[in-house]
Short mmCIF file of C-alpha atoms in Angstrom, two decimals:
data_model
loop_
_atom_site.label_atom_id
_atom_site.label_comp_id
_atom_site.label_asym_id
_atom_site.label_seq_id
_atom_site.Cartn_x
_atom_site.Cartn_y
_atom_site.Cartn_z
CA UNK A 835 71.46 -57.87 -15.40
CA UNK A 836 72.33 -60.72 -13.14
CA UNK A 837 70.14 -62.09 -10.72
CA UNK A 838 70.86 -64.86 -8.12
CA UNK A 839 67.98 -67.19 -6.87
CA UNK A 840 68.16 -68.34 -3.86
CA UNK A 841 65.55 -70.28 -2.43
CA UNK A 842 64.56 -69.99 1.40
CA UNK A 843 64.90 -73.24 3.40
CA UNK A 844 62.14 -74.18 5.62
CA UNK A 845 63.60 -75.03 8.83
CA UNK A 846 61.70 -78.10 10.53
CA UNK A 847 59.72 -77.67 13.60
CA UNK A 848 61.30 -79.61 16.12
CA UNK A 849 58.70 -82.97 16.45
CA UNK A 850 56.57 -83.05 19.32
CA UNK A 851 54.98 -86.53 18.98
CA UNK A 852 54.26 -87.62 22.72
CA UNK A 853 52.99 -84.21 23.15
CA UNK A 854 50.42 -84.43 20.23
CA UNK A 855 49.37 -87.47 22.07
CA UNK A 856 49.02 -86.59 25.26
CA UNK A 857 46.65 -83.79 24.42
CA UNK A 858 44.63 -86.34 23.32
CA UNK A 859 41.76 -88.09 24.80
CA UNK A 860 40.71 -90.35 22.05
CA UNK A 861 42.19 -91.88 18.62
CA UNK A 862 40.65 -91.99 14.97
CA UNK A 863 40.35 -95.21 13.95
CA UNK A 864 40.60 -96.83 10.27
CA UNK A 865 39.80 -99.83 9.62
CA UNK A 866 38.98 -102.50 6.97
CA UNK A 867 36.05 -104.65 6.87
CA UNK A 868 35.87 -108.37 5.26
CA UNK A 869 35.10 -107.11 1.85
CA UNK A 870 37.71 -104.38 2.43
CA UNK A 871 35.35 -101.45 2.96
CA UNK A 872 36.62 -98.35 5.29
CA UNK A 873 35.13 -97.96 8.23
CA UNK A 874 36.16 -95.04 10.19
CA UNK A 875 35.50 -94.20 14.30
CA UNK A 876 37.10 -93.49 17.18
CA UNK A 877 37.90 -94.27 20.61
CA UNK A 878 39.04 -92.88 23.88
CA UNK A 879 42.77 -94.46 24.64
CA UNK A 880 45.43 -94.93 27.19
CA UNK A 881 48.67 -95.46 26.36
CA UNK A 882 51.04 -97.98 27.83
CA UNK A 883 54.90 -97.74 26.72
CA UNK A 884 54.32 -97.05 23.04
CA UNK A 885 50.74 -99.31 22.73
CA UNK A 886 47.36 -97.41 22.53
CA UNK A 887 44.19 -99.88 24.33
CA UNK A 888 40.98 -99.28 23.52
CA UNK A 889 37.68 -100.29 24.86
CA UNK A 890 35.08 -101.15 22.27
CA UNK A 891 31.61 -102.56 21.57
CA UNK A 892 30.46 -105.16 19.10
CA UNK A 893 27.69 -103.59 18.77
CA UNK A 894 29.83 -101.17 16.48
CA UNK A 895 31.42 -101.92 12.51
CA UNK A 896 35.09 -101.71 13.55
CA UNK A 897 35.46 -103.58 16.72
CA UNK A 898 34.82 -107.21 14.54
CA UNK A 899 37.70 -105.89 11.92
CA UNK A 900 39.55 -105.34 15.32
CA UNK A 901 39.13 -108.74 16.64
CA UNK A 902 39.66 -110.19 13.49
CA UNK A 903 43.33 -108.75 13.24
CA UNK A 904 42.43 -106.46 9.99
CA UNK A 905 44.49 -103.93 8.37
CA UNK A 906 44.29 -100.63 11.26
CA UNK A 907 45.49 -97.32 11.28
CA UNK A 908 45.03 -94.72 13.60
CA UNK A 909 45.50 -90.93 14.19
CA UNK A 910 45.89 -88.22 16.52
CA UNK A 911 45.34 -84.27 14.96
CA UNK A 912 45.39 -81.09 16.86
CA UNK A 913 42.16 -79.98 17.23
CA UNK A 914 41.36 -77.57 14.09
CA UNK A 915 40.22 -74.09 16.54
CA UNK A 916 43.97 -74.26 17.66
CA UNK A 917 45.06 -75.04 14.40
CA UNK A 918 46.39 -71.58 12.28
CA UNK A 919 46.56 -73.52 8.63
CA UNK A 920 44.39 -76.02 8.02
CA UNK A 921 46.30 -77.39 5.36
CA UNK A 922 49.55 -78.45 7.76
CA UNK A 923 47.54 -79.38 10.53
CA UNK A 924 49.35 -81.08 13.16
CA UNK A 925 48.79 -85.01 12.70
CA UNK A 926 50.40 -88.30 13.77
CA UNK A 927 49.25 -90.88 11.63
CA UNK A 928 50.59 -94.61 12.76
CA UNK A 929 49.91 -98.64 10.96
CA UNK A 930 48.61 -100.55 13.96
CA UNK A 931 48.33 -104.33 14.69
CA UNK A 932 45.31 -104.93 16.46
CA UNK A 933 44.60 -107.96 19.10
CA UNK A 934 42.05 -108.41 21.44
CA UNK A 935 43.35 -108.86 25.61
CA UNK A 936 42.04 -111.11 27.03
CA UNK A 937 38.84 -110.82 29.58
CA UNK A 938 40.32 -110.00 33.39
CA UNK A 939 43.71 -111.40 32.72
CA UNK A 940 46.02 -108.87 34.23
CA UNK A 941 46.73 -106.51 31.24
CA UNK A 942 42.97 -106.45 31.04
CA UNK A 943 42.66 -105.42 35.19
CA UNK A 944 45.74 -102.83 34.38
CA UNK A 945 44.45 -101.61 31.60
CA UNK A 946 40.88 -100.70 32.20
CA UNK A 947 42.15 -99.56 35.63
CA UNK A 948 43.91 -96.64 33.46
CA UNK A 949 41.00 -95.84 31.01
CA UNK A 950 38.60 -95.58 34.05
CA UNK A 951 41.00 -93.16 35.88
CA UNK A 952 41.76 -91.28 31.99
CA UNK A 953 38.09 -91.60 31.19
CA UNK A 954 35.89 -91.82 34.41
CA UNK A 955 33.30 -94.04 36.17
CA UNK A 956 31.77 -94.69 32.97
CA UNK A 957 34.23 -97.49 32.35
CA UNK A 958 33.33 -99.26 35.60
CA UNK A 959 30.02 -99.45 33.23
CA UNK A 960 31.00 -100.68 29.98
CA UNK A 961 33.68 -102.89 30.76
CA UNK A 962 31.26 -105.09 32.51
CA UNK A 963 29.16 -105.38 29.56
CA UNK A 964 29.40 -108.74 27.69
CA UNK A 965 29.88 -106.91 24.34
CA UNK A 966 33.02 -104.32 25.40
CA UNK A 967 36.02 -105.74 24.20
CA UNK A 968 39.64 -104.32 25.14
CA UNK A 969 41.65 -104.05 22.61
CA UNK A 970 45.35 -103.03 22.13
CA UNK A 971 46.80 -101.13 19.10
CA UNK A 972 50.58 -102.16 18.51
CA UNK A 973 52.40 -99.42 16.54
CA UNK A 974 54.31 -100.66 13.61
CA UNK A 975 55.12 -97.49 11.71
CA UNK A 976 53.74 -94.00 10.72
CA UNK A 977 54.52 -90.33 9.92
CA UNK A 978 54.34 -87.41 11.89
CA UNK A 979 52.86 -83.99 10.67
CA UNK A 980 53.42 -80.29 12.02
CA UNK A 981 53.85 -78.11 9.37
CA UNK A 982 54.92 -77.34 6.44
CA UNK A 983 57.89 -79.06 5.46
CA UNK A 984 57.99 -80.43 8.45
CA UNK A 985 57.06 -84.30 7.97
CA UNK A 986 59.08 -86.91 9.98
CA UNK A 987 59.00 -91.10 9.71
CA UNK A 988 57.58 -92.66 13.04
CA UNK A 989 59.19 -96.44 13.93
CA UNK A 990 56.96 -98.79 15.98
CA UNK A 991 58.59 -96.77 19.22
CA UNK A 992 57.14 -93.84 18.22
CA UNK A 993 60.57 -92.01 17.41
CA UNK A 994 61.14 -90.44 15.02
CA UNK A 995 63.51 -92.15 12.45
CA UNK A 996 63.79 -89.89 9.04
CA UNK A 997 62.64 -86.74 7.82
CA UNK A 998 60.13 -86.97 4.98
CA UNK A 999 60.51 -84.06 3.07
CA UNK A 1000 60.75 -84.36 -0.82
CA UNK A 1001 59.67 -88.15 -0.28
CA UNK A 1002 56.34 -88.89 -2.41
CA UNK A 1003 55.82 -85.00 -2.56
CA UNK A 1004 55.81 -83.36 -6.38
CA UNK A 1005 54.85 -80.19 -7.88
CA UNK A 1006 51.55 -80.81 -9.84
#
């Protein structure tokens, strides 16, 4: 008896990066202390071109390995009650280089402008307090989730650049 195998292709879901992002209000944060500890958070965002700015206190772990310049990534995931398999949960996952802006030059004025019209009054509040620092998050690279078999490279743009299938991914 002769059998043929043929294995199915998984067709790739078409990437939906931007939208991923816009359906998000704030950003999961990794960074790494002085002693190179984790320290995870998050923060609510606007985006300007392809840069995410955040608004932080120093009253909190990460916003010193911010200013400092550490080692940052960040992520965006769908949320997981829209999510149908947790295991390929929808995820953009980017390296970041972190700097602080500078105290009401006019990126700062622009800037916090946008978070208090994304955000609310609220920022009126906190970016008036000595401790809030702004803070934007320059993409460098990352990967892009939404399925299985359906993993993508991100450049610094946030365009996608290569398909990731079969890359660091073996049968156990």
């Amino acid at each position: 008896m002769n059998h043929t195998h043929t294995e199915k292709k998984i067709k790739p879901v078409v990437p939906k990066v931007q939208e991923l992002i816009n359906a998000s209000k704030s950003v999961i944060l990794a960074t790494v202390d002085a002693d190179g500890f984790p320290n995870p958070s998050y923060a609510p965002f606007v985006q300007v071109g392809s840069t995410f700015y955040i608004l932080v206190s120093f009253m909190a772990k990460h916003t010193k390995n911010l200013a400092d310049g550490r080692k940052t990534a960040i992520m965006f995931i769908k949320d997981e009650s829209a999510t149908k398999q947790i295991y390929a949960r929808e995820r953009l996952t980017l390296e970041v280089t972190p700097s602080q802006i500078e105290r009401d030059s006019e990126v700062w004025n622009n800037v916090v402008a946008q978070l208090k019209q994304a955000h609310g009054k609220v920022v009126d509040v906190i970016s008036g307090m000595g401790d809030f620092i702004l803070i934007a998050l320059q993409p460098v690279k990352g990967s892009y989730v939404n399925g299985f078999g359906s993993a993508y490279f991100v450049d610094a743009h946030l365009e996608i650049v290569e398909h990731g299938n079969d890359v660091n991914h073996q049968a156990g």
